[in-house]
Amino acid sequence: MCGIVGAVSHHNIVDVLVEGLRRLEYRGYDSCGFAVINSADAHHPIARARTTARVAELAEQGKDFSGTLGIAHTRWATHGKPDTQNAHPHISNNLIAVVHNGIIENYESLRAGLKSAGYVFTSETDTEVIAHLVHQQYVGSGKKDLADSIRLVLPRLHGAYAIGVIAQDQPEVLIGARAGSPLVVALGKHENFLASDALALAGRADAMMYLEEGDIAILRADSVNIVDQAGKTVQRDSKPMPAQSEAVDLGPYQHYMQKEIFEQPRAIGDTLANIVQFGPELFGANPESWKLFNQILILACGTSYYSACVAKYWLEDIAGIPTQVEIASEYRYRNTISNPSTLIVVVSQSGETADTLAALRHAKSLGHCFTLAICNVASSAMVRETDWHFLTKAGAEIGVASTKAFTTQLLALYLLAVSIAKRAGKISTEKEKDLLRELRHLPKAIHAVLALEPQIIAWSEAFAKCENALFLGRGLHYPIALEGALKLKEISYIHAEAYPAGELKHGPLALVTEKMPVVTVAPNDALLEKLKSNMQEVKARGGRLYVFADQDTEIVSSEGIHVIRLPEHYGNLSPILHVVPLQLLAYHTACARGTDVDKPRNLAKSVTVE
């Protein structure tokens, strides 16, 4: 969610901090700021700039600042409204400055104790308690050891955090620490950096290290030392820093979301690259280990949850294995009956989704010993904490509303279903070859769907005038209807709901009027005739139908029915094709309404807090 950038150098680092924040804008935020110290200044006070505007405004303020040490932050409001007083960094007594991702769950009791000790709070945030606690320890110990003061404070913080800390009287030291939220150390030439996402520093540093749970990093311009909670030095593997990512360049597109929608053929192709057969090896497992589980539980949130709902159909229909899907944020707060023979599958774009990580850890605590992550980030906590994993090759996704990450998740889950089916002897060698041919044709099939954009733009002009919309689907495509409704509400702010079409008569039909567009996903499958009956129920009540139909469905445009035809029916893989026009519809409707497509209000890209 929030973004952290920190730097210590022999040169002015204000531009580095601001550029890092600019690259993290995709994560979502409602305020931003930085604090710097200039070691060339004999008094080197902490200088701070904050704004509730975009990073571009912060960059304008930054022209008047200079510093060789600094921390910066984009904040997505949790505790306290999004205003300048609540924006990070927070400063205690002009001595300690802090930026923080995560949530301090016991901040109220800490705040009360600090107030009793005479500390004055200027914000409503949980983060400010960290600044005051560090100050209290730093000045109270008499040693003026910033790293040690932070190490002693951290056990008092309950919750999740990644923090960056600087002290006014130590202008050469930057401290980072993490527990539950990701933090990266990046290594440069006579300068070193912290960031919550490596993308912030891509092309700037030479190498990077991911901090592990409980690590404290002590950075100087010419050295990095990492210690654990006991203060003992630990070693962390470094790896080459990625070059400046092309993902941050818009190219010919108007928004990142549009760019990422059109990157889906490439993302699907990259995810399929080098796959010549199905099996456990695709997931880093050996065949013997896969004989030990006999049911599946998938845990996910948001868009990833909808991909899991599609996977349930595939896993039970194709592989014949009982499958449950749970919203990760609910799973660990109820009593569950654990079965050690269950494969736990966690699905996340970032691999750092707080609720899904917590659900994974809860499942393992219950004795589940088979775990698999489907994720887009090789270095994520989710990948590190599971037995097996499959990495989607979506590439960096900047737009908050997920598109290519979703379709590559669907692909990965389909590969899981057919791999388990192969284990069970349900797929012959000839059938495997046929399925692989179908998969390799997917990028071309998606290209053909993208060519429908002009027709979808015409529809979006009508949708932009609406305040409500209904999405219908059946079977495999009901979760796709859910995903379509989510996309529309996320970025256009139109209230949208999705229902299984057979449920119309059980309530939703009461909402249908000529002012309520009804989007229908209509593949040529076994439920088509049932779906046509549901469509007639809408038409009979004056509703306006907008139908995405396969070529051979015999659904035609008429009064009250608008039809866009997809180029071909794709069987079990149809959900991957049918979601693409729903993405385009949401995108162009949002454009027509003039909303901030890539950074919708109140939302964040990576939900790293509960």
Coordinates of C-alpha atoms in Angstrom, one line a residue:
M1 CA 0.0 0.0 0.0
C2 CA 2.1 2.9 1.2
G3 CA 5.5 3.4 -0.3
I4 CA 8.9 4.0 1.4
V5 CA 12.1 5.4 -0.1
G6 CA 15.3 6.2 1.8
A7 CA 18.8 7.3 0.8
V8 CA 22.1 8.1 2.3
S9 CA 24.9 9.5 0.1
H10 CA 27.7 12.0 -0.3
H11 CA 25.5 13.9 -2.8
N12 CA 22.1 15.6 -2.8
I13 CA 19.4 12.8 -2.8
V14 CA 16.2 14.9 -2.9
D15 CA 15.6 14.0 -6.6
V16 CA 16.3 10.3 -5.8
L17 CA 13.6 10.3 -3.1
V18 CA 11.0 12.1 -5.3
E19 CA 11.7 9.9 -8.3
G20 CA 11.3 6.8 -6.1
L21 CA 8.0 8.0 -4.9
R22 CA 6.9 8.8 -8.4
R23 CA 7.6 5.2 -9.4
L24 CA 5.5 4.0 -6.4
E25 CA 2.5 6.1 -7.2
Y26 CA 0.8 3.0 -8.7
R27 CA 0.5 1.5 -5.2
G28 CA -2.1 4.1 -4.3
Y29 CA -1.8 7.1 -1.9
D30 CA -3.5 10.2 -0.6
S31 CA -0.5 12.2 0.7
C32 CA 3.2 12.2 0.3
G33 CA 6.3 13.8 1.8
F34 CA 10.0 13.6 2.6
A35 CA 12.5 14.7 5.3
V36 CA 16.1 15.3 4.6
I37 CA 19.3 16.3 6.5
N38 CA 22.2 18.1 4.8
S39 CA 25.4 17.0 6.4
A40 CA 27.2 20.0 4.9
D41 CA 25.1 22.3 7.1
A42 CA 26.8 22.7 10.5
H43 CA 23.5 22.5 12.3
H44 CA 21.9 20.0 9.8
P45 CA 18.3 20.4 11.0
I46 CA 15.6 18.0 9.6
A47 CA 13.9 19.7 6.7
R48 CA 10.5 18.4 5.7
A49 CA 8.0 18.8 2.9
R50 CA 4.5 17.2 2.8
T51 CA 1.4 17.5 0.6
T52 CA -2.0 15.9 -0.1
A53 CA -1.5 16.5 -3.8
R54 CA 0.4 14.3 -6.2
V55 CA 4.2 13.6 -6.1
A56 CA 4.5 16.2 -8.9
E57 CA 3.6 18.9 -6.4
L58 CA 6.1 17.4 -3.9
A59 CA 8.8 17.6 -6.6
E60 CA 8.1 21.3 -7.0
Q61 CA 8.6 21.9 -3.2
G62 CA 11.7 19.7 -3.4
K63 CA 13.5 22.2 -5.6
D64 CA 14.1 24.3 -2.5
F65 CA 15.6 21.4 -0.5
S66 CA 19.0 19.7 -0.3
G67 CA 20.2 16.8 1.7
T68 CA 22.6 13.9 1.8
L69 CA 20.3 11.8 4.1
G70 CA 16.6 11.4 3.7
I71 CA 13.4 9.4 3.9
A72 CA 10.2 9.7 1.8
H73 CA 6.8 8.2 1.8
T74 CA 3.5 7.9 0.0
R75 CA 0.6 7.4 2.5
W76 CA -2.7 5.6 2.1
A77 CA -4.7 6.7 5.1
T78 CA -5.6 4.2 7.8
H79 CA -5.4 6.0 11.1
G80 CA -6.4 9.6 10.6
K81 CA -7.9 11.4 7.6
P82 CA -5.7 12.2 4.5
D83 CA -4.4 15.6 5.4
T84 CA -1.0 17.3 5.7
Q85 CA -0.7 16.8 9.4
N86 CA -1.2 13.1 9.1
A87 CA 1.2 12.8 6.1
H88 CA 4.6 11.1 6.7
P89 CA 7.4 11.6 7.7
H90 CA 6.6 12.2 11.4
I91 CA 9.1 14.0 13.5
S92 CA 9.6 13.9 17.3
N93 CA 11.1 16.9 19.0
N94 CA 13.0 18.0 15.9
L95 CA 15.3 15.0 16.5
I96 CA 13.8 11.8 15.1
A97 CA 12.0 11.4 11.8
V98 CA 10.1 8.2 10.8
V99 CA 8.2 6.8 7.8
H100 CA 6.2 3.7 8.2
N101 CA 4.2 1.1 6.2
G102 CA 1.8 -1.1 8.1
I103 CA -0.4 -0.8 11.2
I104 CA 0.6 -0.6 14.9
E105 CA -2.3 -2.4 16.5
N106 CA -1.5 -1.2 20.1
Y107 CA -0.9 2.4 19.2
E108 CA -3.6 3.7 21.5
S109 CA -2.1 2.3 24.7
L110 CA 1.4 3.5 23.5
R111 CA 0.0 6.9 22.7
A112 CA -1.6 7.2 26.2
G113 CA 1.7 6.3 27.9
L114 CA 3.7 8.7 25.8
K115 CA 1.2 11.5 26.5
S116 CA 1.6 10.8 30.2
A117 CA 5.4 11.2 29.7
G118 CA 4.9 14.6 28.2
Y119 CA 5.0 13.9 24.5
V120 CA 2.8 16.1 22.3
F121 CA 1.0 14.5 19.3
T122 CA 0.4 16.6 16.1
S123 CA -1.3 13.8 14.1
E124 CA -4.0 11.1 14.4
T125 CA -1.7 8.4 13.0
D126 CA -0.4 5.2 14.6
T127 CA 3.0 6.0 13.1
E128 CA 3.7 9.0 15.3
V129 CA 4.0 6.8 18.4
I130 CA 7.1 5.1 16.7
A131 CA 8.8 8.5 16.4
H132 CA 8.2 9.4 20.0
L133 CA 9.1 5.9 21.3
V134 CA 12.4 6.0 19.4
H135 CA 13.1 9.5 20.7
Q136 CA 12.3 8.5 24.3
Q137 CA 14.7 5.5 24.0
Y138 CA 17.4 7.5 22.1
V139 CA 17.7 10.4 24.6
G140 CA 16.9 8.3 27.7
S141 CA 19.6 5.7 27.1
G142 CA 22.4 8.4 27.0
K143 CA 24.2 6.4 24.3
K144 CA 22.7 8.1 21.3
D145 CA 22.8 4.9 19.4
L146 CA 20.0 5.1 16.8
A147 CA 20.1 1.5 15.6
D148 CA 20.1 0.1 19.2
S149 CA 17.3 2.4 20.3
I150 CA 15.1 1.2 17.4
R151 CA 16.0 -2.4 18.2
L152 CA 14.8 -1.9 21.8
V153 CA 11.6 -0.2 20.7
L154 CA 10.5 -2.7 18.1
P155 CA 9.3 -5.4 20.6
R156 CA 6.8 -2.9 21.9
L157 CA 5.1 -2.5 18.5
H158 CA 2.3 -5.0 17.9
G159 CA 1.3 -5.4 14.3
A160 CA 3.0 -5.1 10.9
Y161 CA 5.6 -2.5 9.9
A162 CA 8.4 -1.5 7.6
I163 CA 10.1 1.7 8.9
G164 CA 12.8 4.1 7.8
V165 CA 14.3 6.3 10.6
I166 CA 16.8 9.2 10.7
A167 CA 18.1 11.3 13.5
Q168 CA 19.0 15.0 13.3
D169 CA 22.4 14.5 15.1
Q170 CA 23.4 11.5 13.0
P171 CA 23.4 12.9 9.5
E172 CA 25.3 9.9 8.1
V173 CA 23.0 7.0 9.2
L174 CA 19.8 5.6 7.8
I175 CA 18.0 2.8 9.7
G176 CA 15.4 0.4 8.2
A177 CA 13.5 -2.3 10.0
R178 CA 10.7 -4.7 9.0
A179 CA 8.2 -7.2 10.5
G180 CA 5.3 -8.2 8.3
S181 CA 5.8 -5.6 5.6
P182 CA 8.4 -5.8 2.8
L183 CA 11.6 -3.7 2.8
V184 CA 14.5 -3.7 0.3
V185 CA 18.1 -2.5 0.8
A186 CA 19.7 -1.3 -2.4
L187 CA 23.4 -0.9 -2.8
G188 CA 25.0 1.8 -4.9
K189 CA 28.4 3.5 -5.3
H190 CA 29.1 5.6 -2.3
E191 CA 25.3 5.7 -1.6
N192 CA 22.8 3.2 -0.3
F193 CA 19.0 3.0 -0.2
L194 CA 15.9 1.7 1.3
A195 CA 12.6 1.0 -0.5
S196 CA 9.4 -0.9 0.0
D197 CA 9.5 -2.0 -3.6
A198 CA 12.7 -2.5 -5.8
L199 CA 10.9 -0.7 -8.6
A200 CA 11.5 2.6 -6.8
L201 CA 15.3 2.2 -7.3
A202 CA 15.5 0.2 -10.5
G203 CA 18.5 1.4 -12.5
R204 CA 19.8 3.5 -9.6
A205 CA 21.5 0.9 -7.5
D206 CA 23.8 -2.0 -8.4
A207 CA 22.5 -4.7 -6.2
M208 CA 19.7 -5.3 -3.6
M209 CA 18.9 -7.4 -0.6
Y210 CA 15.5 -8.3 0.8
L211 CA 15.3 -7.9 4.6
E212 CA 13.9 -10.8 6.4
E213 CA 11.4 -10.8 9.3
G214 CA 12.9 -8.9 12.3
D215 CA 15.9 -7.5 10.4
I216 CA 17.3 -4.0 11.2
A217 CA 19.5 -2.4 8.5
I218 CA 22.1 0.2 9.3
L219 CA 23.0 2.1 6.2
R220 CA 25.8 4.6 5.6
A221 CA 27.0 6.0 2.3
D222 CA 29.8 3.5 2.2
S223 CA 28.5 0.5 4.2
V224 CA 25.5 -1.6 5.1
N225 CA 25.2 -3.7 8.2
I226 CA 22.1 -5.9 9.0
V227 CA 21.4 -7.2 12.5
D228 CA 18.6 -9.3 14.0
Q229 CA 16.4 -8.5 17.0
A230 CA 19.2 -9.6 19.3
G231 CA 21.6 -7.1 17.7
K232 CA 23.7 -9.9 16.1
T233 CA 25.0 -9.3 12.6
V234 CA 23.4 -11.4 10.0
Q235 CA 24.1 -12.0 6.3
R236 CA 21.5 -11.5 3.5
D237 CA 22.1 -12.6 0.0
S238 CA 22.4 -9.8 -2.5
K239 CA 21.2 -10.0 -6.1
P240 CA 21.6 -7.7 -9.1
M241 CA 19.3 -4.7 -9.1
P242 CA 16.8 -4.8 -12.1
A243 CA 17.4 -2.2 -14.7
Q244 CA 15.0 0.7 -15.2
S245 CA 11.7 -1.1 -15.9
E246 CA 9.9 -0.5 -19.2
A247 CA 6.7 -0.9 -17.1
V248 CA 7.1 2.7 -15.9
D249 CA 7.0 4.1 -19.4
L250 CA 3.5 4.6 -20.8
G251 CA 4.6 4.5 -24.5
P252 CA 1.6 5.2 -26.8
Y253 CA -1.1 4.5 -24.2
Q254 CA -3.2 7.0 -22.2
H255 CA -3.0 5.2 -18.9
Y256 CA -1.1 2.3 -17.4
M257 CA -4.3 0.3 -17.1
Q258 CA -4.9 0.5 -20.9
K259 CA -1.2 -0.4 -21.5
E260 CA -1.6 -3.4 -19.2
I261 CA -4.8 -4.6 -20.8
F262 CA -3.0 -4.6 -24.2
E263 CA 0.0 -6.4 -22.7
Q264 CA -2.0 -9.5 -21.9
P265 CA -1.1 -11.5 -25.0
R266 CA 2.6 -10.9 -24.2
A267 CA 2.0 -11.8 -20.5
I268 CA 0.1 -15.0 -21.4
G269 CA 2.8 -15.9 -23.9
D270 CA 5.6 -15.3 -21.4
T271 CA 3.8 -17.3 -18.7
L272 CA 3.5 -20.2 -21.1
A273 CA 7.1 -20.0 -22.4
N274 CA 9.0 -23.3 -22.1
I275 CA 6.0 -25.3 -20.9
V276 CA 6.1 -28.5 -22.9
Q277 CA 4.0 -30.8 -20.7
F278 CA 1.8 -30.6 -17.6
G279 CA 2.8 -31.9 -14.2
P280 CA 4.1 -31.1 -10.7
E281 CA 7.4 -30.0 -12.1
L282 CA 5.7 -26.8 -13.3
F283 CA 5.2 -25.9 -9.6
G284 CA 8.6 -27.0 -8.3
A285 CA 7.3 -30.3 -6.9
N286 CA 8.2 -33.9 -7.5
P287 CA 5.5 -36.5 -8.6
E288 CA 5.7 -38.5 -5.4
S289 CA 4.8 -35.5 -3.2
W290 CA 1.8 -34.8 -5.3
K291 CA 0.3 -38.2 -4.5
L292 CA -0.2 -37.1 -0.9
F293 CA -3.0 -34.5 -1.1
N294 CA -6.6 -35.3 -2.0
Q295 CA -8.4 -32.0 -1.8
I296 CA -7.6 -28.3 -2.3
L297 CA -8.3 -25.1 -0.4
I298 CA -7.6 -21.8 -2.2
L299 CA -7.1 -18.6 -0.2
A300 CA -7.1 -15.2 -1.8
C301 CA -8.5 -11.6 -1.7
G302 CA -10.1 -9.3 -4.2
T303 CA -9.4 -10.0 -7.8
S304 CA -7.3 -13.0 -6.9
Y305 CA -10.3 -14.4 -5.1
Y306 CA -12.3 -14.3 -8.3
S307 CA -9.6 -16.1 -10.2
A308 CA -9.7 -18.8 -7.5
C309 CA -13.5 -19.1 -7.9
V310 CA -13.0 -19.9 -11.6
A311 CA -10.3 -22.4 -10.6
K312 CA -12.8 -24.3 -8.4
Y313 CA -14.8 -25.1 -11.5
W314 CA -11.7 -26.3 -13.4
L315 CA -10.2 -28.3 -10.5
E316 CA -13.5 -30.2 -9.8
D317 CA -14.5 -30.6 -13.5
I318 CA -11.2 -31.3 -15.1
A319 CA -9.1 -32.8 -12.3
G320 CA -12.0 -34.3 -10.2
I321 CA -10.5 -33.0 -6.9
P322 CA -12.7 -31.5 -4.2
T323 CA -11.9 -27.8 -3.9
Q324 CA -12.9 -25.0 -1.6
V325 CA -12.3 -21.3 -2.0
E326 CA -12.2 -18.9 0.9
I327 CA -11.7 -15.1 1.2
A328 CA -8.4 -15.0 3.1
S329 CA -9.4 -12.1 5.4
E330 CA -12.3 -14.3 6.7
Y331 CA -10.6 -17.7 6.8
R332 CA -8.5 -17.3 9.9
Y333 CA -11.2 -15.7 12.0
R334 CA -13.5 -18.7 12.1
N335 CA -13.1 -22.3 13.5
T336 CA -12.2 -24.6 10.6
I337 CA -11.8 -28.3 10.3
S338 CA -8.3 -29.0 9.0
N339 CA -7.4 -31.9 6.9
P340 CA -3.7 -32.6 6.6
S341 CA -4.2 -34.1 3.2
T342 CA -5.3 -30.7 1.8
L343 CA -3.2 -28.7 -0.6
I344 CA -3.3 -25.0 0.5
V345 CA -3.1 -22.7 -2.5
V346 CA -2.5 -18.9 -2.0
V347 CA -3.0 -16.5 -4.9
S348 CA -1.6 -13.0 -4.9
Q349 CA -0.2 -10.6 -7.4
S350 CA 2.4 -9.1 -5.1
G351 CA 2.9 -12.1 -2.8
E352 CA 2.8 -9.6 0.1
T353 CA -1.0 -9.3 0.6
A354 CA -1.3 -9.1 4.4
D355 CA -4.6 -11.1 4.7
T356 CA -3.5 -13.9 2.4
L357 CA -0.1 -14.2 4.1
A358 CA -1.8 -14.3 7.5
A359 CA -4.2 -17.0 6.2
L360 CA -1.3 -19.1 4.9
R361 CA 0.4 -18.9 8.2
H362 CA -2.8 -19.8 10.0
A363 CA -3.3 -22.8 7.8
K364 CA 0.2 -24.0 8.4
S365 CA -0.4 -23.6 12.2
L366 CA -3.4 -25.9 11.9
G367 CA -1.1 -28.7 10.5
H368 CA -1.5 -28.2 6.7
C369 CA 1.8 -29.3 5.3
F370 CA 1.3 -28.9 1.5
T371 CA 1.4 -25.3 0.3
L372 CA 1.6 -23.7 -3.1
A373 CA 1.8 -20.0 -4.1
I374 CA 0.7 -18.5 -7.4
C375 CA 2.3 -15.1 -7.6
N376 CA 3.9 -12.6 -9.8
V377 CA 7.0 -11.7 -7.6
A378 CA 9.7 -14.3 -7.2
S379 CA 11.2 -12.6 -4.1
S380 CA 7.9 -12.2 -2.2
A381 CA 7.2 -13.6 1.3
M382 CA 4.5 -15.8 -0.1
V383 CA 6.9 -17.6 -2.4
R384 CA 9.4 -18.0 0.3
E385 CA 6.9 -19.4 2.8
T386 CA 5.3 -22.1 0.6
D387 CA 6.6 -25.5 -0.4
W388 CA 5.9 -25.0 -4.1
H389 CA 5.1 -22.0 -6.3
F390 CA 4.2 -21.0 -9.9
L391 CA 5.4 -17.6 -11.0
T392 CA 3.2 -15.8 -13.5
K393 CA 5.1 -13.6 -15.9
A394 CA 2.7 -10.6 -16.0
G395 CA 5.5 -8.2 -15.3
A396 CA 5.1 -5.1 -13.2
E397 CA 1.5 -3.9 -13.0
I398 CA 1.2 -0.2 -12.3
G399 CA -2.6 0.4 -12.5
V400 CA -4.4 -0.3 -9.3
A401 CA -7.1 -2.2 -11.0
S402 CA -5.6 -5.6 -11.9
T403 CA -5.8 -6.8 -15.5
K404 CA -2.8 -8.8 -16.8
A405 CA -2.1 -10.2 -13.3
F406 CA -5.6 -11.6 -13.2
T407 CA -5.5 -13.3 -16.6
T408 CA -2.1 -14.8 -15.8
Q409 CA -3.4 -16.1 -12.5
L410 CA -6.2 -17.8 -14.3
L411 CA -3.7 -19.4 -16.6
A412 CA -1.6 -20.6 -13.7
L413 CA -4.7 -22.1 -12.0
Y414 CA -5.7 -23.8 -15.2
L415 CA -2.3 -25.4 -15.5
L416 CA -2.7 -26.6 -11.9
A417 CA -6.0 -28.2 -12.8
V418 CA -4.7 -30.0 -15.9
S419 CA -1.5 -31.1 -14.0
I420 CA -3.6 -32.7 -11.3
A421 CA -5.8 -34.3 -13.9
K422 CA -2.7 -35.7 -15.5
R423 CA -1.7 -37.1 -12.1
A424 CA -5.0 -38.8 -11.8
G425 CA -4.7 -40.3 -15.3
K426 CA -7.5 -38.2 -16.7
I427 CA -5.5 -36.8 -19.6
S428 CA -3.9 -38.9 -22.3
T429 CA -0.7 -38.0 -24.1
E430 CA -2.8 -37.0 -27.2
K431 CA -5.2 -34.9 -25.1
E432 CA -2.2 -33.2 -23.4
K433 CA -0.9 -32.2 -26.9
D434 CA -4.3 -30.8 -27.8
L435 CA -4.5 -28.7 -24.6
L436 CA -1.0 -27.3 -25.2
R437 CA -1.9 -26.3 -28.7
E438 CA -5.0 -24.5 -27.3
L439 CA -2.9 -22.7 -24.7
R440 CA -0.3 -21.5 -27.3
H441 CA -3.1 -20.1 -29.4
L442 CA -4.4 -18.0 -26.4
P443 CA -2.2 -14.8 -27.1
K444 CA -3.6 -14.7 -30.7
A445 CA -7.1 -15.2 -29.4
I446 CA -6.7 -12.3 -26.9
H447 CA -5.3 -10.1 -29.7
A448 CA -8.6 -10.7 -31.6
V449 CA -10.7 -9.7 -28.5
L450 CA -8.6 -6.5 -28.1
A451 CA -9.6 -5.6 -31.6
L452 CA -13.2 -5.1 -30.3
E453 CA -12.1 -1.9 -28.5
P454 CA -13.9 0.5 -30.9
Q455 CA -17.2 -1.2 -30.3
I456 CA -16.7 -1.2 -26.5
I457 CA -15.8 2.5 -26.6
A458 CA -19.3 3.2 -28.1
W459 CA -20.9 1.3 -25.3
S460 CA -18.9 3.1 -22.6
E461 CA -20.5 6.4 -23.6
A462 CA -23.8 5.1 -22.5
F463 CA -22.4 3.5 -19.3
A464 CA -20.7 6.8 -18.3
K465 CA -24.2 8.3 -17.8
C466 CA -25.3 5.6 -15.4
E467 CA -24.9 5.2 -11.6
N468 CA -25.7 1.5 -11.4
A469 CA -25.0 -1.6 -13.4
L470 CA -25.8 -5.3 -13.1
F471 CA -23.5 -8.1 -14.4
L472 CA -24.7 -11.6 -15.1
G473 CA -22.9 -14.9 -15.7
R474 CA -23.4 -18.6 -15.2
G475 CA -21.0 -21.4 -14.3
L476 CA -17.4 -20.7 -15.0
H477 CA -18.3 -17.2 -16.1
Y478 CA -20.1 -16.1 -12.9
P479 CA -16.8 -15.2 -11.3
I480 CA -15.9 -13.3 -14.5
A481 CA -19.1 -11.3 -14.1
L482 CA -17.9 -10.6 -10.5
E483 CA -14.6 -9.4 -11.8
G484 CA -16.3 -7.2 -14.4
A485 CA -18.4 -5.5 -11.8
L486 CA -15.4 -5.0 -9.6
K487 CA -13.4 -3.3 -12.4
L488 CA -16.3 -0.9 -13.2
K489 CA -16.8 0.1 -9.6
E490 CA -13.1 0.4 -8.8
I491 CA -12.3 3.0 -11.5
S492 CA -15.5 4.6 -12.7
Y493 CA -17.2 4.7 -9.3
I494 CA -20.4 3.3 -10.8
H495 CA -22.1 1.0 -8.3
A496 CA -22.0 -2.4 -9.9
E497 CA -23.1 -5.9 -8.7
A498 CA -22.7 -9.3 -10.2
Y499 CA -25.1 -12.3 -9.9
P500 CA -25.4 -15.8 -11.2
A501 CA -28.0 -15.2 -13.9
G502 CA -30.2 -17.9 -12.4
E503 CA -30.6 -15.8 -9.2
L504 CA -32.4 -13.0 -11.0
K505 CA -35.8 -14.0 -9.8
H506 CA -34.5 -14.3 -6.2
G507 CA -34.1 -10.5 -5.7
P508 CA -32.0 -8.6 -8.3
L509 CA -34.8 -8.5 -10.9
A510 CA -36.4 -5.8 -8.6
L511 CA -33.6 -3.4 -9.6
V512 CA -34.0 -3.8 -13.3
T513 CA -35.3 -0.7 -15.2
E514 CA -34.5 1.0 -18.4
K515 CA -31.9 3.0 -16.4
M516 CA -30.0 -0.1 -15.3
P517 CA -27.6 -1.6 -17.9
V518 CA -27.3 -5.3 -17.5
V519 CA -24.0 -6.7 -18.8
T520 CA -24.2 -10.4 -19.7
V521 CA -21.3 -12.8 -20.3
A522 CA -22.7 -15.3 -22.9
P523 CA -20.3 -18.0 -24.0
N524 CA -21.6 -20.9 -26.1
D525 CA -21.5 -23.5 -23.3
A526 CA -23.9 -25.9 -21.8
L527 CA -25.7 -23.2 -19.8
L528 CA -26.4 -20.9 -22.8
E529 CA -30.1 -21.7 -23.2
K530 CA -30.7 -21.1 -19.5
L531 CA -28.9 -17.8 -19.8
K532 CA -31.0 -16.8 -22.8
S533 CA -34.1 -17.3 -20.6
N534 CA -32.6 -15.1 -17.9
M535 CA -31.9 -12.4 -20.6
Q536 CA -35.6 -12.5 -21.6
E537 CA -36.6 -11.9 -18.0
V538 CA -34.5 -8.7 -18.1
K539 CA -35.9 -7.6 -21.5
A540 CA -39.5 -8.2 -20.4
R541 CA -39.0 -5.7 -17.6
G542 CA -37.6 -2.9 -19.8
G543 CA -33.9 -3.6 -18.9
R544 CA -31.1 -2.8 -21.3
L545 CA -28.9 -5.8 -22.1
Y546 CA -25.3 -5.5 -23.1
V547 CA -24.1 -8.9 -24.2
F548 CA -20.6 -10.3 -24.8
A549 CA -21.5 -13.4 -26.9
D550 CA -19.5 -16.0 -28.7
Q551 CA -19.9 -16.2 -32.5
D552 CA -22.3 -19.1 -32.6
T553 CA -24.7 -18.2 -29.7
E554 CA -27.4 -16.9 -32.1
I555 CA -27.9 -13.9 -29.8
V556 CA -28.6 -10.9 -32.1
S557 CA -29.0 -7.2 -31.5
S558 CA -32.5 -6.0 -31.2
E559 CA -34.6 -3.4 -29.3
G560 CA -33.1 -3.4 -25.8
I561 CA -30.3 -5.9 -26.6
H562 CA -26.8 -4.8 -27.7
V563 CA -24.4 -7.5 -28.7
I564 CA -20.7 -7.6 -29.2
R565 CA -19.4 -10.9 -30.6
L566 CA -16.1 -12.5 -29.5
P567 CA -14.2 -14.0 -32.4
E568 CA -14.3 -17.6 -31.1
H569 CA -15.5 -19.9 -28.3
Y570 CA -12.6 -21.2 -26.3
G571 CA -14.1 -24.0 -24.1
N572 CA -12.7 -24.2 -20.6
L573 CA -10.3 -21.3 -21.3
S574 CA -13.2 -19.0 -22.3
P575 CA -13.1 -17.0 -19.0
I576 CA -9.6 -15.7 -19.9
L577 CA -11.0 -14.3 -23.2
H578 CA -14.3 -13.0 -21.8
V579 CA -12.8 -10.9 -19.0
V580 CA -10.8 -8.8 -21.5
P581 CA -13.8 -6.9 -22.9
L582 CA -15.1 -6.3 -19.4
Q583 CA -11.7 -4.7 -18.6
L584 CA -12.0 -2.5 -21.6
L585 CA -15.6 -1.5 -20.8
A586 CA -14.6 -0.4 -17.3
Y587 CA -11.5 1.4 -18.6
H588 CA -13.3 3.4 -21.3
T589 CA -16.3 4.2 -19.0
A590 CA -13.9 5.6 -16.4
C591 CA -12.2 7.7 -19.2
A592 CA -15.6 9.0 -20.3
R593 CA -16.4 10.0 -16.7
G594 CA -13.0 11.6 -16.2
T595 CA -11.9 9.7 -13.2
D596 CA -8.3 8.9 -12.2
V597 CA -8.1 5.5 -13.9
D598 CA -4.7 4.3 -12.6
K599 CA -5.1 5.7 -9.1
P600 CA -8.7 5.4 -8.1
R601 CA -9.8 7.1 -4.9
N602 CA -9.4 5.3 -1.5
L603 CA -7.7 2.3 -3.1
A604 CA -4.2 0.9 -3.0
K605 CA -2.4 -1.5 -5.3
S606 CA -0.6 -3.7 -2.7
V607 CA -2.7 -4.3 0.4
T608 CA 0.0 -4.9 2.9
V609 CA -2.0 -4.1 6.0
E610 CA -5.0 -6.0 7.4

